Short mmCIF file of C-alpha atoms and ligand atoms in Angstrom, two decimals:
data_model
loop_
_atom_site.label_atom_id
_atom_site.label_comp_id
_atom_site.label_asym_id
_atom_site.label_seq_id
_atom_site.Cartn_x
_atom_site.Cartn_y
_atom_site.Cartn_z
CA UNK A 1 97.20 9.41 35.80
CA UNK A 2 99.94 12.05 36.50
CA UNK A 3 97.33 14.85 36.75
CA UNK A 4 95.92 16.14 40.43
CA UNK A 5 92.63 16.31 40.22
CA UNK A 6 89.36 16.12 42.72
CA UNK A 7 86.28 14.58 41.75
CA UNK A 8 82.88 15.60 42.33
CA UNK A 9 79.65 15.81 40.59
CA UNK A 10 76.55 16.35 43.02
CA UNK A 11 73.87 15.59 39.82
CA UNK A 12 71.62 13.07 40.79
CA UNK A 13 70.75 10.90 37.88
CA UNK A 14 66.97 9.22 37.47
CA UNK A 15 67.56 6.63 34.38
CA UNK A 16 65.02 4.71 32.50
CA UNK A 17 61.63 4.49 31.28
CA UNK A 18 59.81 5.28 34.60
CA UNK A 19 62.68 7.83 35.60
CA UNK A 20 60.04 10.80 35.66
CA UNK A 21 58.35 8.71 38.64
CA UNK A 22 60.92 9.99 41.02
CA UNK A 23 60.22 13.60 39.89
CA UNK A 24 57.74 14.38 42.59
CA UNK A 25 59.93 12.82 45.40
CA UNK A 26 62.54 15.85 43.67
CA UNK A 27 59.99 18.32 44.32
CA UNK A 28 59.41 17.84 48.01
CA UNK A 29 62.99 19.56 48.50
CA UNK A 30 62.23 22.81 46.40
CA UNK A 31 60.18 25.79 47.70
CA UNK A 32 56.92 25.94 46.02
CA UNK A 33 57.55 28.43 43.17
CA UNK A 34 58.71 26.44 40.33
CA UNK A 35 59.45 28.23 37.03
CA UNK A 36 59.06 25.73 33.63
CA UNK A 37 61.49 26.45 31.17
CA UNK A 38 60.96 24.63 27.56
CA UNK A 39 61.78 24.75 24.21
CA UNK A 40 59.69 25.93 20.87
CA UNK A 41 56.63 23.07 21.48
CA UNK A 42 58.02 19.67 21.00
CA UNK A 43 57.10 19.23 24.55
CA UNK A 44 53.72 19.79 24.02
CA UNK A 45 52.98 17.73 20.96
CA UNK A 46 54.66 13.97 22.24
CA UNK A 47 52.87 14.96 26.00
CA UNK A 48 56.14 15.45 27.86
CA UNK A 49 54.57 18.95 28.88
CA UNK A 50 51.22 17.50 29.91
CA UNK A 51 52.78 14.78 32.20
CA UNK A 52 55.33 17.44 33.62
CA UNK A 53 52.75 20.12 34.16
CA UNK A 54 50.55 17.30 36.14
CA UNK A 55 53.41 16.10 38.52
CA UNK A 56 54.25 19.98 39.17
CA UNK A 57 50.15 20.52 40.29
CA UNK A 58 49.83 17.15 42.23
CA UNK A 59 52.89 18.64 43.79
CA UNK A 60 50.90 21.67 44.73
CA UNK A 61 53.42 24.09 42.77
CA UNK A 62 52.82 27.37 41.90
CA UNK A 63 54.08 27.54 38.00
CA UNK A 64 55.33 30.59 36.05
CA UNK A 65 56.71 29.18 32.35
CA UNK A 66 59.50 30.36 30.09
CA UNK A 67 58.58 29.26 26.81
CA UNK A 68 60.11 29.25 23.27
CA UNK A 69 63.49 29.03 24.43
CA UNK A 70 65.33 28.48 20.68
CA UNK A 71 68.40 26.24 19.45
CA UNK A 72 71.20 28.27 20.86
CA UNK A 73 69.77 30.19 22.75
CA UNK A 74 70.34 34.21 23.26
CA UNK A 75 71.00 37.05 25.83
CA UNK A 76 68.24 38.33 24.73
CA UNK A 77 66.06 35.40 25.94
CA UNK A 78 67.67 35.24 29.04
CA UNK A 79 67.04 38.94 29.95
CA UNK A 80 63.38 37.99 29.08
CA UNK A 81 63.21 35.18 31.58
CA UNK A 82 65.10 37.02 33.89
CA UNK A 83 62.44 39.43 34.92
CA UNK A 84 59.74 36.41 34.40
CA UNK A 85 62.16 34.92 37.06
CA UNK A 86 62.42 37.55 39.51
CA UNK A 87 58.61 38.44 39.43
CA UNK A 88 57.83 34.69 40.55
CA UNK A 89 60.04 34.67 43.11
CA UNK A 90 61.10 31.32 42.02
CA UNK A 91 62.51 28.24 44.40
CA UNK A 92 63.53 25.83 41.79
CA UNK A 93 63.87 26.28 37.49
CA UNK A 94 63.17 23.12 35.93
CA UNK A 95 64.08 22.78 32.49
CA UNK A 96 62.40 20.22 29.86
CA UNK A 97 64.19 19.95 26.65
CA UNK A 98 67.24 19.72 25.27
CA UNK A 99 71.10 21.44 26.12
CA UNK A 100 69.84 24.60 24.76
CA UNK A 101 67.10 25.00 27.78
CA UNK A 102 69.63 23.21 30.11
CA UNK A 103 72.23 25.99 29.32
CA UNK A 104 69.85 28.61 29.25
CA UNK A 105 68.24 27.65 32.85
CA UNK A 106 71.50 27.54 34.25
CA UNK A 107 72.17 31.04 32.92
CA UNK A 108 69.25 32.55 34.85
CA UNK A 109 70.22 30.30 37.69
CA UNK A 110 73.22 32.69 37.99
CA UNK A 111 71.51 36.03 36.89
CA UNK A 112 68.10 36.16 38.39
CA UNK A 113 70.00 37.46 41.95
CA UNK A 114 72.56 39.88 39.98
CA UNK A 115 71.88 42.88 39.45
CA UNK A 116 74.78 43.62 36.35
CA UNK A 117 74.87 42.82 32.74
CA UNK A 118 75.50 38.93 32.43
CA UNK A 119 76.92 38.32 29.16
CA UNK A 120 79.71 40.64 30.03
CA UNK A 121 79.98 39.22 33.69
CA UNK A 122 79.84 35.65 32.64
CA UNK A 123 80.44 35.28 29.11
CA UNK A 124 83.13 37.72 28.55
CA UNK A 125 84.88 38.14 32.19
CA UNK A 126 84.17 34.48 32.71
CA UNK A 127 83.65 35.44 36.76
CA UNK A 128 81.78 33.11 38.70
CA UNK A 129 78.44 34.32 40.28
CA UNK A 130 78.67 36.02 43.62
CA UNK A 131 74.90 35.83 44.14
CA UNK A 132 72.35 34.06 45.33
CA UNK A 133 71.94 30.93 42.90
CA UNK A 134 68.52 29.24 41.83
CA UNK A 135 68.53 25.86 41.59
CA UNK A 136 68.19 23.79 38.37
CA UNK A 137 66.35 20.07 37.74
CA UNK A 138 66.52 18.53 33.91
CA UNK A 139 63.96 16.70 31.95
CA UNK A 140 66.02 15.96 29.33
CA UNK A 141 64.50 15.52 25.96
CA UNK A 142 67.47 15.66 23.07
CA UNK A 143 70.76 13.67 23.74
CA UNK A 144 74.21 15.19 22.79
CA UNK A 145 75.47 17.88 24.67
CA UNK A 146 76.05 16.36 28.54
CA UNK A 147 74.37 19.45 30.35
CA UNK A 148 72.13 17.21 32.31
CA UNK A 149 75.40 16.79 34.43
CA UNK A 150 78.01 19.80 33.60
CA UNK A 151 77.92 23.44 35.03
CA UNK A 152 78.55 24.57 31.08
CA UNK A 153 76.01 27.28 29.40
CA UNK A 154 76.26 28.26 26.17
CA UNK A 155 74.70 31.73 25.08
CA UNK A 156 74.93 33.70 22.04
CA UNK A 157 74.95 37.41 21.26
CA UNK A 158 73.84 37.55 17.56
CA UNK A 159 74.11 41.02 17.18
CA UNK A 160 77.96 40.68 18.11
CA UNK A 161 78.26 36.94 16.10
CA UNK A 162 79.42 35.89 19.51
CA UNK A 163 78.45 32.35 20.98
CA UNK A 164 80.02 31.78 24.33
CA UNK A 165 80.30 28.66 26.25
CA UNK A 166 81.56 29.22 30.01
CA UNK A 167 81.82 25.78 32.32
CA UNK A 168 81.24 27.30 35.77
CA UNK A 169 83.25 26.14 38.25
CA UNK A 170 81.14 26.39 40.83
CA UNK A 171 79.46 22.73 41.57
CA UNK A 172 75.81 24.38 42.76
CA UNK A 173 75.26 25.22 39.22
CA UNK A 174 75.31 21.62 37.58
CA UNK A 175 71.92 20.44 37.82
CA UNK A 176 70.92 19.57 41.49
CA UNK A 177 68.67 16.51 39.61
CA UNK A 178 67.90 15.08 36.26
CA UNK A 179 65.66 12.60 34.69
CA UNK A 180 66.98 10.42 31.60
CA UNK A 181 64.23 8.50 30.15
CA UNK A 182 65.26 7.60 26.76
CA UNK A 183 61.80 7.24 25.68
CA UNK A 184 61.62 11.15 25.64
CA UNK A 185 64.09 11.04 23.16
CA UNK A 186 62.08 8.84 20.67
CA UNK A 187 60.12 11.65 18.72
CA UNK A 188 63.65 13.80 17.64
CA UNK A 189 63.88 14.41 14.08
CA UNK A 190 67.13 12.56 12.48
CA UNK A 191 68.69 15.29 11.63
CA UNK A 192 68.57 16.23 15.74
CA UNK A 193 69.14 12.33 16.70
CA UNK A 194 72.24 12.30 14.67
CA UNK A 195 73.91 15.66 15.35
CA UNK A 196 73.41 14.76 19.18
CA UNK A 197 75.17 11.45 18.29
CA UNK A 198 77.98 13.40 16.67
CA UNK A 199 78.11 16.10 19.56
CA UNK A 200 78.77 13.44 22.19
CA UNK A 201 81.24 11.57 19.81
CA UNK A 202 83.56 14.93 19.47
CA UNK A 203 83.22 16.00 23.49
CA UNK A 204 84.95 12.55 23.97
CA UNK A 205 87.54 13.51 21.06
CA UNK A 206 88.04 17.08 22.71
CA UNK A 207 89.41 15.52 25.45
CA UNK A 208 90.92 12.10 23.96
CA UNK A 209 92.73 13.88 21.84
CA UNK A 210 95.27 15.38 24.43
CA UNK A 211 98.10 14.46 26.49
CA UNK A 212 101.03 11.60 26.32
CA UNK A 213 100.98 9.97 29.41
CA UNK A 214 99.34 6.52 30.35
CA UNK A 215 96.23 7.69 31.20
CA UNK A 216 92.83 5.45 32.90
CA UNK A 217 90.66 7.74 31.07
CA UNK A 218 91.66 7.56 27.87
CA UNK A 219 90.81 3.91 27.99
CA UNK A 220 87.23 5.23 29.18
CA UNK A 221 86.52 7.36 26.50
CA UNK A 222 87.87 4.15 24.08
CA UNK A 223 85.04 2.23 25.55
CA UNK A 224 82.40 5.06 25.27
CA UNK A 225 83.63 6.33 21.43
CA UNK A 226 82.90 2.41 20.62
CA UNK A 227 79.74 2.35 22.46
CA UNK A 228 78.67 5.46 20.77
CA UNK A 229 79.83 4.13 17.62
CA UNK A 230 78.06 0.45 17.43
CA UNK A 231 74.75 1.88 19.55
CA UNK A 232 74.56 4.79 16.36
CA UNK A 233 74.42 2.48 13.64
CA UNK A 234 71.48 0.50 15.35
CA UNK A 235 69.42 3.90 15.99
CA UNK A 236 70.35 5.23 12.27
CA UNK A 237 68.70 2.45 10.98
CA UNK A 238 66.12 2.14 13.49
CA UNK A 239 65.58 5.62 15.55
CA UNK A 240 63.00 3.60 17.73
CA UNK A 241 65.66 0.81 19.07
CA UNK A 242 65.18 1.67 22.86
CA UNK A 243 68.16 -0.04 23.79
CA UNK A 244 70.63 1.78 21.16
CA UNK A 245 68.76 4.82 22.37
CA UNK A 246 69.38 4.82 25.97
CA UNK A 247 72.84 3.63 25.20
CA UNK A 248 73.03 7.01 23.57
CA UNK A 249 71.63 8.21 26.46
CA UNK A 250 74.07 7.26 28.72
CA UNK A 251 77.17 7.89 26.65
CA UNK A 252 76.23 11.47 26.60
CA UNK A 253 76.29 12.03 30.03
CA UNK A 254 79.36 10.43 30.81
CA UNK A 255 80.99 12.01 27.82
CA UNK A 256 80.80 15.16 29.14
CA UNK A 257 80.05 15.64 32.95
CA UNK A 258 84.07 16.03 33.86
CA UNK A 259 84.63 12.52 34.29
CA UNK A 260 86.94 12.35 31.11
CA UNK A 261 89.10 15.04 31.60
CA UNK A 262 90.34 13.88 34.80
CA UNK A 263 93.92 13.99 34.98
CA UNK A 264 94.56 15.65 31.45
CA UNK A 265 94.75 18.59 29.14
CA UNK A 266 91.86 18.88 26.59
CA UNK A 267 91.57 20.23 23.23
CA UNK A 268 88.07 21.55 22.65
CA UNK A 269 89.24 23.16 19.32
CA UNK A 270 86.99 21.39 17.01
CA UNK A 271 83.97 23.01 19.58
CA UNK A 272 86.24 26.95 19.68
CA UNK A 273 85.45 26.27 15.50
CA UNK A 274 81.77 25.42 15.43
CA UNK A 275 80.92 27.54 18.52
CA UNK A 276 81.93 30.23 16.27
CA UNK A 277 80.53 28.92 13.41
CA UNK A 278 76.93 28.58 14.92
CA UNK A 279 77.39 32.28 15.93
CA UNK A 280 76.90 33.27 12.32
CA UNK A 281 75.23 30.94 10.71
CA UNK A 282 72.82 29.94 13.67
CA UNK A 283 73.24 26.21 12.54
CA UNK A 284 72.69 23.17 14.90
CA UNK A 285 75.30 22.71 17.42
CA UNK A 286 76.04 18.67 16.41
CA UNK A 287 76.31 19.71 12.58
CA UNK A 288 79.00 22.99 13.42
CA UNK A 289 80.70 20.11 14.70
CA UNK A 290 80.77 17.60 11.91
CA UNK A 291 81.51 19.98 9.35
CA UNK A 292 84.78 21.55 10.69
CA UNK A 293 86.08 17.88 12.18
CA UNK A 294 88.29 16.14 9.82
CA UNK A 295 90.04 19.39 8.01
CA UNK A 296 91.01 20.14 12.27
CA UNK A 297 91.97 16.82 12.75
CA UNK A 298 94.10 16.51 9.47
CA UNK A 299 95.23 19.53 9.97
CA UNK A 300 96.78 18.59 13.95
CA UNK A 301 97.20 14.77 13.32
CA UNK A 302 100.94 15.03 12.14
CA UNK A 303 101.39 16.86 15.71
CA UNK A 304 99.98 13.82 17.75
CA UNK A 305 100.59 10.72 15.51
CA UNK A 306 100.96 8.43 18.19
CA UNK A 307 97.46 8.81 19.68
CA UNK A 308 95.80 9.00 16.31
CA UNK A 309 97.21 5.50 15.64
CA UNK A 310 95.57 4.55 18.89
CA UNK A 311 92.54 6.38 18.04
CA UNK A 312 92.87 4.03 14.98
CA UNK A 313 93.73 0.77 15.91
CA UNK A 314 91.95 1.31 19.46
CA UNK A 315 88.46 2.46 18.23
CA UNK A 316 87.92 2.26 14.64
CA UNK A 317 89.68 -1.39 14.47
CA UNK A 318 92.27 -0.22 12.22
CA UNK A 319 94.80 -2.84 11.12
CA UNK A 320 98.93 -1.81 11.62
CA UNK A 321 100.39 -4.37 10.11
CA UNK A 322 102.90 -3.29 7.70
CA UNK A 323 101.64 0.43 7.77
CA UNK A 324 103.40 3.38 8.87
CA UNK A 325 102.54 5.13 12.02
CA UNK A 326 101.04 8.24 9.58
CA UNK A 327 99.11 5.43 7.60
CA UNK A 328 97.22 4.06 10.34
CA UNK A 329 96.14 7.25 11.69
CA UNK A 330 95.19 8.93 8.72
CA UNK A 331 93.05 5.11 7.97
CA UNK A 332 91.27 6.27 11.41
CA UNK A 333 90.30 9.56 10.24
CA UNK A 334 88.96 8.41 7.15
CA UNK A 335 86.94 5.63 8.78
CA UNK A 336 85.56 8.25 11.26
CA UNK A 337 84.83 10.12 7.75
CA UNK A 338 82.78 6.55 6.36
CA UNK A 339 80.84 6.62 9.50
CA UNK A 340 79.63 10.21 9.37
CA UNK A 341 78.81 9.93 5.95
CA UNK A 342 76.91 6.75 6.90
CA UNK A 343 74.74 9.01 9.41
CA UNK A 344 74.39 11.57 7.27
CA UNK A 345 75.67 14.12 8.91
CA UNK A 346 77.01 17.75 7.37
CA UNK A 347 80.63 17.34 6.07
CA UNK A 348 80.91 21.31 5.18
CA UNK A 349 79.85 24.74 6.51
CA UNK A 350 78.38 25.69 3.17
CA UNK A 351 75.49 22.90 4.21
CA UNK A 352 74.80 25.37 7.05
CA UNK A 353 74.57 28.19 5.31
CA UNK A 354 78.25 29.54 5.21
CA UNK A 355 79.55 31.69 2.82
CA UNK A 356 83.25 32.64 2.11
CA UNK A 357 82.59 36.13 3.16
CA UNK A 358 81.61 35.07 6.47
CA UNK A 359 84.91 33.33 7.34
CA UNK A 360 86.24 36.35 8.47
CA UNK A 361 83.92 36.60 11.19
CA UNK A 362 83.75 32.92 11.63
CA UNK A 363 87.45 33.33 12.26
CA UNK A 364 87.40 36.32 14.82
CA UNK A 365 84.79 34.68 16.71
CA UNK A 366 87.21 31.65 17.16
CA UNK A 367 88.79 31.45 20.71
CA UNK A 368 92.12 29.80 20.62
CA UNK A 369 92.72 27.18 23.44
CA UNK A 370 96.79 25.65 24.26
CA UNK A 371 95.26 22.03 25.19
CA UNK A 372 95.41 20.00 22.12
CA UNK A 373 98.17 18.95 20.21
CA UNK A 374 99.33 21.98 17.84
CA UNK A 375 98.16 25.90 19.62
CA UNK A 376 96.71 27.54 16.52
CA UNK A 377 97.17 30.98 14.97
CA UNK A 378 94.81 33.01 12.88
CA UNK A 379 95.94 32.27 9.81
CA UNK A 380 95.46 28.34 10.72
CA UNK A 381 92.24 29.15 11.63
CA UNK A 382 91.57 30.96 8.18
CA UNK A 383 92.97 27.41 6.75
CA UNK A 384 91.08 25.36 8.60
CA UNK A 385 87.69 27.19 8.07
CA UNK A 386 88.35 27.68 4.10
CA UNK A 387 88.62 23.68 3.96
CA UNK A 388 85.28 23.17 6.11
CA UNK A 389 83.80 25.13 3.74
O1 NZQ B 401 62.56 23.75 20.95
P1 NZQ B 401 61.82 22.48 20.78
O2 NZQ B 401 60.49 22.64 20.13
O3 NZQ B 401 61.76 21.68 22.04
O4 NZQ B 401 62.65 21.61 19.70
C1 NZQ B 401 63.98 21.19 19.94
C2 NZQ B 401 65.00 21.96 19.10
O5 NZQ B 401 64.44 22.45 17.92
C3 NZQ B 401 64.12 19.79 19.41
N1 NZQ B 401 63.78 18.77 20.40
C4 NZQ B 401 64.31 18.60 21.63
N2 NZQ B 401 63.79 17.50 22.19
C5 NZQ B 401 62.90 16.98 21.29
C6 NZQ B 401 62.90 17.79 20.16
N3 NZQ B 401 62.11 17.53 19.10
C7 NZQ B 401 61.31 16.44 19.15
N4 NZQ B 401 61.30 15.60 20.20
C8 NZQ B 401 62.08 15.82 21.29
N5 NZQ B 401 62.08 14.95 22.31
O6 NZQ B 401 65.50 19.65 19.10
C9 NZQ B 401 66.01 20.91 18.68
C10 NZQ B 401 67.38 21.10 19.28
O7 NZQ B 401 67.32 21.23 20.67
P2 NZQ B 401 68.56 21.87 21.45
O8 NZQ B 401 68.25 21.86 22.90
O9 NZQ B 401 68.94 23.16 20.83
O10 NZQ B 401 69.73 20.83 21.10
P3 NZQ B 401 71.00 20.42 21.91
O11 NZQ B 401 70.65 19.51 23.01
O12 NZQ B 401 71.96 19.94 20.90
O13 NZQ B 401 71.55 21.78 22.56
C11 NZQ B 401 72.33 22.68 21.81
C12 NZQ B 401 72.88 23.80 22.67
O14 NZQ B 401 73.72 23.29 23.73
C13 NZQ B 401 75.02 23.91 23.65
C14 NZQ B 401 75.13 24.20 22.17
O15 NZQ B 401 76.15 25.12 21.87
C15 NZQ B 401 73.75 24.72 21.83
O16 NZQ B 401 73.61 26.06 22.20
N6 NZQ B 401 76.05 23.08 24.26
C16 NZQ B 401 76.08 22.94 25.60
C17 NZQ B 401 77.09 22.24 26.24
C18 NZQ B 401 77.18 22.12 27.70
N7 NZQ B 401 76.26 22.66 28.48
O17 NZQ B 401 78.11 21.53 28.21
C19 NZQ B 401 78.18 21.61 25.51
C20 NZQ B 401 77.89 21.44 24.06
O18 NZQ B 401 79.12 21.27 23.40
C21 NZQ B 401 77.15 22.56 23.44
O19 NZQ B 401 78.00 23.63 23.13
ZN1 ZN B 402 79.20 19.96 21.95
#
């Protein structure tokens, strides 16, 4: 560990199947204005909304709601629930869904108070809020992309094909609470179960795949990438294994709530890639992902042989004997390959709707980052997104 680093993540976590018990003991420290945040309906059809919007009245809560909050969601939305916000004079925004209505609740946590233009304050300057923030509780309902326990929001501008992730530094805006009960996760679609799956897999590979040293947590993220890995291929063949499930669970959280990038650099290419992809194309997050992974990887692996053999031998099981250093890794990569394929999960960006003529954009919406193993130009970009396609 040759990084300096503190550690702290004020999230407290409510796991399991009677995890939304402790919700009303949550309540008791909020003000009495709650504003609901949720997604397009799945709430309301398995119930979660029903047994949510109970606790909040037993609670004695005054609710205002932000509904219909959509898969990536957009500045637009969040100027909506802004002023939904701000006319409830709301104490505490609890979110119910999935990483989309996380991000998005932690958006307004920062803007209800300011009085400027957000997306350029936060998604473009990158500043951290000088306001007054709300605070944020999860009921988390889709597994993949850790913001149960990470200050990240993701918003898009779709008129500008921009889709902006910024990881506030500020610890107030992780969520001050949030309540895992893998059960909630049971009524996902498999196209949503398995693009979560994939979405946790590559935040441990953004930040695996970084750094020489001798490092404690890269030997976590070995463990979770094979926990991930073995608890996936239960739940693909049986979605309603409640033990794969809330390993799934679990994995996401840890995968990406800072733990694993203590002491290192991180990549987060492979996420620069899709990010920009899903600007265009408006694809799910998990698939952006799957589709631009192994050209990336192929692409960087001669510049960081050494830990792609370990990535080989380490967590696919990969045999050296006998093989070359450049053998074994590229025998990981094409096992990671097998196992996608085995979830079914999109290998190319013309699956989401991609076209050649929007690579262009693709590529300008691509934000380079100098963590990983090889700093890309353009042109690699270009590359890169020509062979997802
Ligand atoms: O909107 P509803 O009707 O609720 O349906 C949702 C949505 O269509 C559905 N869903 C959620 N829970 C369900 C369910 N359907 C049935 N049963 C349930 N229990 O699933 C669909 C996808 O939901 P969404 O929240 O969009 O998925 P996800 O959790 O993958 O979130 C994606 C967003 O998070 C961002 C992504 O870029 C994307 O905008 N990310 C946030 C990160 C962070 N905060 O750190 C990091 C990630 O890398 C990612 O970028
Ligand atoms: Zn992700």
């Amino acid at each position: 560990m040759l990084g300096n680093f503190t550690y702290c993540n004020p999230t407290k976590l409510y796991f399991g199947d009677n995890s939304i018990s402790f919700l009303k003991d949550e309540l008791k420290k909020y003000g009495e204005n709650v504003l609901l945040v949720y997604g397009g309906g799945s709430i309301k059809k398995n119930g979660i909304y029903d047994e949510v919007v109970a606790i909040l009245k037993d609670a004695g809560k005054n609710i205002a709601e932000v509904s219909g909050v959509m898969p990536n969601p957009t500045i637009h939305k969040l100027n909506e629930g802004i002023a939904i916000a701000r006319a409830h004079k709301t104490d505490l925004i609890l979110a119910v869904g999935g990483g989309s209505v996380c991000d998005y609740s932690k958006a307004l946590s920062v803007s209800v108070n300011f009085e400027g233009d957000p997306w350029q304050k936060y998604y473009i300057d990158f500043e951290e809020p000088d306001c007054e923030t709300i605070p944020v509780g999860c009921v988390l309902t889709m597994v993949g992309t850790g913001s149960e326990m990470n200050a990240g929001s993701v918003i898009t501008y779709p008129e500008k094909k921009l889709k902006i992730g910024h990881v506030f530094a500020d610890e107030k805006i992780m969520p001050r609470f949030t309540i895992l009960n893998p059960k909630y996760t049971l009524t996902l679609p498999h196209y949503q179960m398995v693009a979560g799956i994939y979405d946790i897999f590559n935040h441990i590979c953004e930040q695996y795949f970084s750094g020489e040293d001798d490092s404690t947590t890269d030997y976590i993220a070995e463990g979770l990438m094979r926990s991930v890995i073995h608890s996936s291929r239960i739940a693909n063949k049986n979605p309603q294994d409640y033990e794969a499930r809330s390993n799934i669970m679990w994995c996401a959280t840890w995968a990406l709530n800072t733990l694993l990038k203590k002491g290192k650099s991180t990549d987060w290419m492979v996420h620069m890639l899709g990010q920009a992809a899903g600007a265009v194309t408006d694809a799910t997050h998990g698939m952006t992902l799957a589709a631009v992974s192994l050209p990336y990887y192929r692409y960087i692996l001669p510049y960081g042989i050494a830990k792609f053999k370990r990535f080989a031998e380490n967590v696919w099981g990969i045999c050296a004997d006998g093989k070359s250093d450049e053998q074994v890794a590229n025998e990981g990569l094409l096992a990671m390959e097998n196992w996608m394929k085995e979830l079914g999960l999109v290998m190319s960006l013309s699956e989401l709707g991609a076209t050649e003529d929007m690579l262009p954009d693709i590529c300008n919406g691509t934000i380079i980052l100098d963590g990983g193993y090889k700093v890309l130009n353009k042109d690699e970009v270009m590359q890169i997104l020509k062979e997802s396609l």
